[in-house]
Coordinates of C-alpha atoms in Angstrom, one line a residue:
M21 CA 162.3 120.7 96.1
K22 CA 159.1 120.5 93.8
K23 CA 159.6 116.6 93.7
L24 CA 159.5 116.4 97.5
V25 CA 156.6 118.5 97.7
R26 CA 154.4 116.4 94.9
K27 CA 155.5 113.4 96.8
R28 CA 154.0 114.7 100.3
V29 CA 150.6 115.5 98.5
V30 CA 150.2 112.4 96.2
V31 CA 151.0 109.9 98.7
P32 CA 148.7 110.9 101.5
V33 CA 145.8 110.9 99.1
L34 CA 146.6 107.6 97.7
A35 CA 146.9 106.2 101.4
L36 CA 143.5 107.8 102.2
T37 CA 141.9 106.2 99.1
F38 CA 143.0 102.9 100.1
L39 CA 142.4 103.4 103.8
I40 CA 138.6 104.0 102.8
V41 CA 138.3 101.3 100.5
G42 CA 140.1 98.9 102.7
S43 CA 138.3 100.0 105.9
S44 CA 134.8 99.6 103.9
F45 CA 136.1 95.8 102.8
K46 CA 137.0 94.7 106.2
S47 CA 134.0 96.6 107.6
D48 CA 131.9 94.2 105.4
F49 CA 134.0 91.2 105.7
F50 CA 133.9 91.6 109.8
E51 CA 130.0 92.2 109.9
I52 CA 129.4 88.7 107.7
A53 CA 132.1 86.9 110.0
K54 CA 130.3 88.2 113.1
Q55 CA 126.8 86.9 111.9
I56 CA 128.2 83.5 110.7
E57 CA 129.9 83.2 114.1
I58 CA 126.6 84.1 116.0
F59 CA 124.7 81.7 113.9
T60 CA 127.0 79.1 114.0
T61 CA 127.3 78.9 117.8
L62 CA 123.1 79.3 118.1
F63 CA 123.0 76.3 115.9
K64 CA 125.1 74.5 117.8
E65 CA 123.4 75.4 121.3
L66 CA 120.2 74.7 119.7
N67 CA 120.7 71.3 118.7
M68 CA 122.6 70.2 121.9
N69 CA 120.1 71.7 124.6
Y70 CA 117.0 71.5 122.9
V71 CA 114.2 69.4 125.0
D72 CA 113.3 67.0 122.2
E73 CA 115.4 65.5 119.5
T74 CA 116.2 67.8 116.6
N75 CA 116.9 67.3 112.7
P76 CA 120.0 69.5 111.9
A77 CA 119.3 69.3 108.4
E78 CA 115.8 70.2 108.3
L79 CA 116.5 73.2 110.4
M80 CA 119.1 74.5 108.4
D81 CA 117.1 74.0 105.6
T82 CA 114.4 76.0 107.1
A83 CA 116.7 78.7 108.3
I84 CA 118.1 79.0 104.4
K85 CA 114.7 79.4 102.7
N86 CA 113.2 81.7 105.5
M87 CA 116.6 83.9 104.9
L88 CA 115.9 83.8 101.3
E89 CA 112.5 84.6 101.3
D90 CA 113.0 88.0 101.9
L91 CA 115.0 88.3 98.7
D92 CA 113.5 87.6 95.5
P93 CA 111.6 84.3 94.4
Y94 CA 114.4 83.4 91.9
T95 CA 117.3 83.5 94.6
K96 CA 117.2 79.6 95.7
F97 CA 119.3 77.4 97.7
L98 CA 119.4 73.9 95.8
N99 CA 120.5 70.8 97.4
E100 CA 121.9 68.1 95.0
Q101 CA 118.7 66.6 94.0
D102 CA 117.7 70.6 93.0
V103 CA 121.3 70.8 91.4
E104 CA 121.1 67.8 89.0
S105 CA 117.2 69.0 88.1
Y106 CA 118.8 72.2 87.2
R107 CA 121.4 70.7 85.0
I108 CA 118.8 68.3 83.2
N109 CA 116.5 71.3 82.7
N110 CA 119.1 73.1 81.0
A111 CA 120.4 70.3 79.0
G112 CA 117.4 69.2 78.0
E113 CA 117.8 65.2 78.5
Y114 CA 117.2 63.2 81.3
S115 CA 116.2 59.5 82.1
G116 CA 112.9 59.0 83.5
I117 CA 108.9 58.2 82.7
G118 CA 108.3 61.5 80.3
A119 CA 105.6 63.2 82.0
L120 CA 105.2 66.4 83.3
V121 CA 104.0 65.9 87.0
R122 CA 102.6 68.0 89.8
T123 CA 103.5 67.0 93.7
Y124 CA 100.9 67.3 96.4
K125 CA 101.1 66.0 99.8
D126 CA 99.4 62.7 99.2
R127 CA 99.5 62.2 95.3
L128 CA 101.5 62.9 92.1
L129 CA 99.3 64.7 89.4
I130 CA 99.8 63.4 85.6
V131 CA 99.6 66.9 84.2
E132 CA 100.9 65.8 80.5
P133 CA 102.4 62.2 79.4
H134 CA 104.7 63.1 76.6
Q135 CA 103.8 61.6 73.3
G136 CA 105.9 58.1 72.9
Y137 CA 107.4 58.5 76.0
P138 CA 107.4 55.7 78.8
A139 CA 104.2 56.9 80.8
D140 CA 102.3 57.4 77.4
K141 CA 103.2 53.8 76.4
A142 CA 101.9 52.5 79.6
G143 CA 98.8 54.0 79.4
L144 CA 99.1 56.9 81.9
K145 CA 96.8 60.0 80.9
A146 CA 96.4 63.5 82.0
G147 CA 94.3 63.7 85.4
D148 CA 95.7 60.2 86.8
Q149 CA 96.7 60.5 90.2
I150 CA 99.7 58.5 91.4
I151 CA 99.2 57.3 95.2
Q152 CA 102.3 54.5 95.4
I153 CA 105.7 53.9 93.8
G154 CA 106.8 50.6 94.3
D155 CA 106.2 50.0 97.8
I156 CA 106.1 53.5 99.0
K157 CA 102.7 55.4 99.3
V158 CA 103.4 59.0 98.3
A159 CA 101.3 60.2 101.3
D160 CA 103.9 58.6 103.6
F161 CA 107.0 60.2 101.6
E162 CA 108.2 63.1 102.9
D163 CA 110.5 64.6 100.2
N164 CA 109.5 65.2 96.7
A165 CA 107.9 61.7 95.7
S166 CA 108.4 62.7 91.8
E167 CA 112.0 62.0 92.4
L168 CA 111.1 58.2 92.9
L169 CA 110.0 57.9 89.1
K170 CA 113.5 58.9 88.1
G171 CA 116.1 56.3 87.2
S172 CA 118.5 54.8 84.8
E173 CA 117.4 53.9 81.1
G174 CA 115.7 50.5 81.1
S175 CA 114.8 50.1 84.9
T176 CA 111.2 49.6 85.8
V177 CA 108.9 51.2 88.4
D178 CA 105.7 49.8 89.6
I179 CA 103.0 52.4 90.4
I180 CA 99.3 52.4 91.9
Y181 CA 97.0 55.3 90.5
K182 CA 93.5 56.3 90.6
R183 CA 91.8 57.5 87.4
Q184 CA 88.1 58.6 87.7
G185 CA 87.7 57.3 91.1
K186 CA 89.0 53.7 90.2
I187 CA 92.2 52.2 91.7
N188 CA 94.9 50.8 88.7
S189 CA 98.4 49.7 88.6
T190 CA 101.2 49.5 85.6
T191 CA 104.7 49.1 85.2
I192 CA 106.8 51.6 83.7
E193 CA 110.1 51.1 81.9
R194 CA 112.1 54.1 82.2
G195 CA 113.7 55.7 79.1
G196 CA 116.2 58.4 77.7
I197 CA 113.8 61.7 77.5
E198 CA 114.9 64.5 75.2
V199 CA 113.1 68.0 75.8
D200 CA 113.1 69.8 72.7
A201 CA 113.1 73.4 72.6
V202 CA 111.2 73.7 69.5
P203 CA 108.4 71.0 69.6
F204 CA 106.8 72.1 66.5
Y205 CA 107.2 73.9 63.1
K206 CA 105.5 74.1 60.3
M207 CA 104.4 76.0 57.1
I208 CA 100.9 77.9 57.7
D209 CA 100.6 78.6 54.3
D210 CA 102.5 78.9 51.3
K211 CA 104.6 81.5 52.2
T212 CA 104.6 81.9 55.8
G213 CA 106.3 79.6 58.5
Y214 CA 105.5 78.8 61.8
I215 CA 107.8 78.0 64.9
V216 CA 107.2 77.1 68.6
L217 CA 110.3 77.8 70.8
S218 CA 108.9 76.5 74.1
K219 CA 112.3 77.3 76.2
F220 CA 115.9 78.3 76.3
N221 CA 117.7 75.2 77.0
A222 CA 121.1 74.4 75.3
K223 CA 119.0 73.3 72.3
A224 CA 117.2 76.4 71.6
T225 CA 119.5 78.0 69.0
D226 CA 120.5 75.0 66.8
Q227 CA 116.7 73.8 66.8
T228 CA 115.4 77.3 65.8
K229 CA 118.1 77.7 63.3
S230 CA 117.2 74.2 61.8
A231 CA 113.5 74.8 62.0
L232 CA 114.1 78.2 60.1
L233 CA 116.3 76.7 57.6
D234 CA 114.2 73.7 56.8
L235 CA 111.0 76.5 56.3
K236 CA 112.9 78.8 54.4
G237 CA 113.7 75.6 51.9
K238 CA 110.0 75.0 51.9
G239 CA 108.9 78.4 50.6
A240 CA 109.0 80.4 53.8
E241 CA 109.1 84.5 53.0
K242 CA 107.7 85.4 56.5
I243 CA 108.3 83.9 60.0
V244 CA 105.8 83.7 63.0
L245 CA 108.0 82.8 66.0
D246 CA 105.7 81.7 69.1
L247 CA 107.1 82.5 72.5
R248 CA 103.8 82.1 74.5
D249 CA 104.1 80.4 77.8
N250 CA 108.0 80.2 77.4
P251 CA 109.6 80.5 80.7
G252 CA 112.9 81.7 79.4
G253 CA 116.3 79.8 80.2
L254 CA 120.0 80.3 79.3
L255 CA 120.8 84.0 78.8
S256 CA 123.4 82.7 76.2
E257 CA 120.8 81.0 74.1
A258 CA 118.4 84.3 73.8
I259 CA 121.5 86.3 72.5
N260 CA 121.9 83.6 70.0
V261 CA 118.4 83.0 68.9
T262 CA 118.1 86.9 68.8
N263 CA 121.4 86.8 66.4
L264 CA 119.5 84.7 63.8
F265 CA 117.6 87.5 62.8
V266 CA 120.1 90.2 63.4
P267 CA 123.4 91.1 62.1
K268 CA 126.7 90.2 63.9
G269 CA 128.1 92.9 66.5
E270 CA 124.5 94.0 67.5
L271 CA 124.0 94.7 71.0
V272 CA 121.1 92.7 72.4
V273 CA 121.0 93.0 76.2
T274 CA 123.2 94.9 79.0
T275 CA 123.5 93.4 82.5
K276 CA 124.0 95.8 85.3
S277 CA 125.0 94.7 89.2
K278 CA 126.6 96.0 92.2
V279 CA 129.4 93.4 91.6
K280 CA 131.5 94.9 88.7
K281 CA 132.4 91.6 86.6
F282 CA 128.6 91.0 86.4
N283 CA 128.4 94.1 84.3
R284 CA 128.4 93.2 80.6
E285 CA 127.3 94.2 77.3
Y286 CA 126.1 90.9 75.1
R287 CA 126.4 91.4 71.5
T288 CA 125.6 89.0 68.7
S289 CA 128.6 87.3 67.5
N290 CA 127.8 85.2 64.8
Q291 CA 126.6 85.5 61.2
P292 CA 122.7 85.6 61.0
V293 CA 120.3 83.3 59.2
D294 CA 118.2 86.0 57.4
T295 CA 118.0 89.8 58.6
E296 CA 115.6 90.6 56.1
I297 CA 112.7 88.1 56.4
P298 CA 109.2 89.5 57.8
L299 CA 109.1 88.6 61.2
V300 CA 106.0 88.5 64.0
V301 CA 106.9 87.2 67.6
L302 CA 104.1 86.2 69.8
V303 CA 104.0 86.6 73.7
N304 CA 101.5 86.2 76.5
G305 CA 101.8 86.8 80.2
S306 CA 103.9 83.6 80.7
S307 CA 106.5 84.7 78.2
A308 CA 109.2 85.9 81.0
S309 CA 113.1 86.1 81.3
A310 CA 115.0 84.9 77.9
S311 CA 111.8 84.9 76.2
E312 CA 111.6 89.1 76.7
I313 CA 115.0 89.5 75.8
V314 CA 114.2 88.2 72.6
S315 CA 111.1 89.8 71.9
G316 CA 112.5 93.0 73.7
S317 CA 115.3 93.3 71.6
L318 CA 113.6 92.4 68.2
Q319 CA 111.0 95.0 69.2
D320 CA 113.8 97.8 70.4
L321 CA 115.9 97.0 67.1
D322 CA 112.7 97.3 64.8
R323 CA 113.7 93.9 63.4
A324 CA 110.0 92.4 64.5
V325 CA 106.3 93.2 65.4
I326 CA 105.5 91.9 68.6
M327 CA 101.7 90.4 69.1
G328 CA 99.7 88.8 71.8
A329 CA 99.7 90.2 75.5
R330 CA 102.1 92.0 77.9
S331 CA 104.8 89.8 78.8
F332 CA 105.6 88.5 82.3
G333 CA 108.1 90.9 83.3
K334 CA 111.3 89.4 84.9
G335 CA 114.3 91.4 84.4
L336 CA 116.4 89.7 86.7
V337 CA 119.6 87.4 86.0
Q338 CA 120.4 84.5 87.8
R339 CA 123.5 82.8 88.1
P340 CA 124.4 79.1 90.0
L341 CA 127.2 79.5 92.4
K342 CA 128.8 76.3 94.1
L343 CA 128.5 75.9 97.6
T344 CA 130.0 72.7 99.5
Y345 CA 128.7 69.2 99.4
G346 CA 127.3 69.5 95.9
T347 CA 124.8 72.5 96.5
Q348 CA 124.6 75.4 95.0
L349 CA 122.9 78.8 95.5
K350 CA 121.1 80.1 92.5
V351 CA 121.5 83.7 93.1
T352 CA 119.9 87.2 91.4
I353 CA 123.1 89.0 90.2
S354 CA 122.1 91.5 88.0
R355 CA 119.4 93.3 86.0
Y356 CA 119.1 93.0 82.4
Y357 CA 118.6 95.8 80.1
T358 CA 117.3 95.3 76.6
A359 CA 119.0 97.0 73.1
S360 CA 117.0 100.2 74.0
G361 CA 118.2 100.6 77.5
R362 CA 114.9 99.6 79.1
C363 CA 114.6 96.9 82.1
I364 CA 111.1 95.2 81.6
Q365 CA 110.9 94.1 85.4
A366 CA 107.7 94.2 86.5
L367 CA 107.4 93.2 90.4
D368 CA 109.7 95.4 93.0
Y369 CA 110.9 93.0 95.5
W370 CA 112.7 95.3 97.6
N371 CA 109.8 97.4 98.6
R372 CA 106.8 95.6 99.6
D373 CA 103.4 96.4 100.9
E374 CA 102.1 96.1 104.2
N375 CA 101.2 92.5 103.4
G376 CA 104.7 91.6 102.2
N377 CA 103.9 91.5 98.7
A378 CA 106.0 92.8 95.9
I379 CA 104.7 96.0 94.6
R380 CA 103.7 95.9 90.7
N381 CA 105.4 98.8 88.8
T382 CA 102.7 101.2 87.8
Q383 CA 104.9 104.1 86.3
F384 CA 106.6 103.6 83.2
N385 CA 109.7 105.4 82.0
D386 CA 109.6 105.9 77.9
F387 CA 112.5 104.6 75.7
T388 CA 112.7 104.6 71.5
T389 CA 113.4 102.0 69.3
R390 CA 116.1 102.3 66.6
N391 CA 113.3 103.8 64.3
G392 CA 112.3 106.3 67.0
R393 CA 109.0 104.4 68.5
K394 CA 107.9 104.8 71.8
V395 CA 108.5 101.7 74.3
Q396 CA 108.3 101.6 78.0
D397 CA 110.4 99.8 80.7
G398 CA 108.8 98.2 83.9
G399 CA 105.8 96.1 83.0
G400 CA 107.0 93.4 80.8
V401 CA 107.3 93.7 76.9
L402 CA 104.1 95.5 75.8
P403 CA 102.9 94.0 72.3
D404 CA 103.0 96.1 69.4
I405 CA 99.6 94.9 68.5
E406 CA 97.5 93.4 71.4
I407 CA 95.2 89.8 70.7
A408 CA 92.2 89.9 73.1
A409 CA 91.8 86.0 73.5
V410 CA 95.4 86.1 74.5
K411 CA 95.2 88.2 77.6
T412 CA 94.8 87.0 81.0
N413 CA 92.3 88.3 83.8
D414 CA 92.3 87.2 87.7
L415 CA 89.1 84.8 87.2
T416 CA 90.9 83.0 84.2
M417 CA 94.1 82.6 86.2
A418 CA 92.3 81.5 89.5
L419 CA 90.6 78.9 87.1
L420 CA 93.8 77.6 86.2
Q421 CA 95.6 77.7 89.2
N422 CA 92.7 75.8 91.1
N423 CA 92.7 73.4 88.7
V424 CA 89.1 73.8 87.4
I425 CA 89.9 74.0 83.8
F426 CA 92.3 70.9 84.1
D427 CA 89.7 69.0 86.0
Y428 CA 87.0 69.6 83.4
A429 CA 89.1 68.4 80.7
T430 CA 89.5 65.2 82.4
D431 CA 85.9 64.7 82.7
Y432 CA 85.8 65.7 79.0
Y433 CA 87.8 63.4 77.7
F434 CA 86.5 60.4 79.4
S435 CA 82.9 61.3 78.0
H436 CA 83.7 62.7 74.7
K437 CA 85.0 61.0 71.7
V438 CA 86.7 63.0 69.3
A439 CA 88.4 61.1 66.4
D440 CA 90.2 63.9 64.8
V441 CA 91.6 67.5 65.7
G442 CA 89.9 68.8 62.7
D443 CA 86.6 67.8 64.2
F444 CA 87.0 69.1 67.6
Q445 CA 84.8 72.0 68.2
F446 CA 84.1 73.4 71.5
S447 CA 80.5 74.5 71.2
N448 CA 78.3 77.1 73.5
S449 CA 76.5 74.1 74.8
D450 CA 79.9 72.8 76.3
F451 CA 80.6 76.1 77.8
N452 CA 77.1 76.0 79.5
D453 CA 78.3 72.5 80.6
F454 CA 81.3 74.1 82.0
K455 CA 79.8 76.8 84.0
A456 CA 77.5 74.3 85.7
F457 CA 80.7 72.4 86.6
V458 CA 82.3 75.5 88.1
R459 CA 78.8 76.0 90.3
E460 CA 79.1 72.6 91.4
S461 CA 82.9 72.7 92.1
D462 CA 84.3 73.9 95.1
F463 CA 86.2 76.7 93.4
S464 CA 86.4 80.1 95.0
F465 CA 88.7 83.1 95.0
E466 CA 88.8 86.2 96.8
T467 CA 88.5 89.8 95.0
K468 CA 90.1 92.6 96.6
A469 CA 86.7 94.0 97.3
E470 CA 85.6 91.1 99.2
K471 CA 88.8 90.9 101.1
A472 CA 88.1 94.8 102.3
I473 CA 84.7 93.8 102.8
T474 CA 85.4 90.6 105.0
E475 CA 87.9 92.6 107.0
A476 CA 85.5 95.8 107.7
L477 CA 83.0 93.2 109.0
S478 CA 85.3 91.2 111.6
G479 CA 86.7 92.2 114.6
P480 CA 84.9 93.4 117.9
E481 CA 85.7 96.8 117.0
N482 CA 82.9 97.0 114.7
D483 CA 80.1 95.4 116.6
F484 CA 78.6 99.1 116.8
L485 CA 77.7 98.7 113.2
G486 CA 74.4 97.0 113.8
Q487 CA 72.7 93.8 112.4
E488 CA 71.0 95.8 109.6
V489 CA 74.4 96.9 108.2
K490 CA 76.1 93.9 108.6
D491 CA 73.5 91.8 106.7
S492 CA 73.7 94.5 103.9
Y493 CA 77.3 93.5 103.5
K494 CA 76.6 90.0 103.7
T495 CA 74.1 90.6 100.6
L496 CA 77.0 92.6 99.0
L497 CA 79.1 89.6 99.4
A498 CA 76.6 87.3 97.8
N499 CA 76.0 89.5 95.0
I500 CA 79.9 89.8 94.3
Q501 CA 80.0 86.0 94.5
K502 CA 77.2 85.9 91.8
G503 CA 79.1 88.3 89.9
K504 CA 82.0 86.4 89.6
I505 CA 79.9 83.3 88.0
N506 CA 78.4 85.6 85.4
A507 CA 81.8 87.0 84.7
L508 CA 82.6 83.8 83.2
D509 CA 80.4 84.7 79.9
K510 CA 82.2 88.1 80.2
Y511 CA 85.5 86.5 79.9
Q512 CA 84.2 83.3 77.7
K513 CA 86.8 83.9 74.8
E514 CA 89.8 83.6 77.4
I515 CA 88.8 80.9 79.2
Q516 CA 87.4 78.9 76.4
K517 CA 91.1 79.2 74.7
N518 CA 92.4 77.7 77.8
L519 CA 89.8 75.1 77.9
E520 CA 90.5 74.2 74.2
D521 CA 94.1 73.9 74.9
E522 CA 93.7 71.6 77.5
I523 CA 91.1 69.5 75.9
I524 CA 93.0 69.0 72.5
K525 CA 96.2 67.9 74.4
R526 CA 94.5 65.0 75.9
Y527 CA 93.5 63.7 72.6
F528 CA 96.1 65.0 70.6
Y529 CA 99.2 65.9 72.7
R530 CA 101.1 68.7 72.1
D531 CA 101.5 68.2 68.2
G532 CA 98.1 68.2 67.7
L533 CA 97.2 71.3 69.5
Y534 CA 99.8 73.6 67.5
Q535 CA 98.2 71.8 64.3
Y536 CA 94.8 72.9 65.5
Y537 CA 96.7 76.4 66.4
L538 CA 97.4 76.7 62.5
S539 CA 93.7 77.3 61.4
H540 CA 92.4 78.5 64.8
D541 CA 94.2 80.5 66.9
D542 CA 93.5 84.3 67.0
A543 CA 97.3 85.4 67.1
I544 CA 98.6 82.8 64.4
L545 CA 95.6 84.3 62.2
A546 CA 96.2 88.0 62.9
A547 CA 100.1 87.6 62.5
S548 CA 99.4 85.8 59.2
E549 CA 97.1 88.2 58.3
L550 CA 99.6 91.1 59.0
L551 CA 102.4 89.5 57.2
E552 CA 100.4 89.6 54.2
N553 CA 99.9 93.4 54.3
S554 CA 103.5 94.4 54.1
S555 CA 103.0 97.9 54.1
K556 CA 101.1 97.8 57.5
Y557 CA 103.9 95.6 58.8
N558 CA 106.6 98.2 57.7
S559 CA 104.5 101.1 59.1
I560 CA 104.2 99.6 62.4
L561 CA 107.8 99.2 62.6
G562 CA 108.3 102.7 61.3
N563 CA 110.2 101.4 58.2
R564 CA 110.5 104.0 55.3

């Protein structure tokens, strides 16, 4: 009898649970199927009945992009070309001209030709504007014209480009391009090694390990690992690079998602190279994602002192999911949490302001490192020691984004001769010349104060203010504009560093820039000084 009673109680409960889960699943499935059917019928009727001819592919592309825009900027639809670019970026190998190129509507701008590769051999320089590729004018090409520069190794491409107002032409023979994760490493002094890790592609761990072992073989007893401007890459490489400095079995990062299979703990799985060597990691506002996993977890584990400026703050993980016809969806699947349990995501894309912009986190939670030091979440990785020259500000960012620093460097290169990187010096006279260049350019950027004043002046509802008040507002706006020019002096150190970086690359490529850093870069000099002082280094990490 007891057996029968137990059956009557348990079975309905299990059935109820199944019913709730099952109905929830069915409800979601039904809603998705319903919306797909609505969209399919709308798309079909629109293309069949619209008054003018439509392009179904373009309409669909627009629809997909607009749908994804409401999410985060990392969730993207990848067409077949995008998929190939994504693969190349992660593999670190492709065939092309070997230059960093920026696409505009009517031209392709050569941002940086890589030393010894086809574009460099053909004589192209940073600042050159490609206006025609083969028989195709860039202005007439609807898609991304940079794709026309790619091709099989050994094939040629004719281009017409503009340099300093003059039209030139050249033929480039495409070649195999290898994108190094570690473009440079060298001894700073007799006992300190320096490694630049610029991206987390498939080569990151092997090249970092090789550089570390080589430097140790040359006498390195301390290491500076430079992750500045490293935008991230493969999560697996971030784990393995961290593993070079911490023991096997350490928790490095945890991912959390609404999808159970994406909830994972990532621990180191290999034998390390060196768990004791004193280590400083350099970061800045452009160090993101995988760079923040490495720097954040090494900080959490008290394995390295972090120096520089607050990192970007990308705590979201993406995974490419295969779709039909060779396309993919690169989708944000989870958030990652460093060893101490903190998520360093800085922007909230799911709660936006009245203008639709993501809200920046301003309230941070406290966490503790292994040795009990306080660290915080929600705003990138905050360095243990901040370096003023590495920090960014709105003015410097605007100068970079508007190509003002880039364009000045182009003019500087064609009007100055510099024979050796050791001879280069950007003087106060040069900086005054740059300020004059800014004044004469069409550079402008709107501050929050300007925006508020402009909005206050616009609209018929403000007519009652009277001309005197409006004139006062205009005077205030003019003074703000003057203040922005004066701010060039206030931020000279930060701006000048970016100018020097851009100019040196023109003469001596990346290799020359890193060589210059060894004796001139504020962050590297400060890192070397700290590593010389073992008691201060250990004190920062809370080592006893």
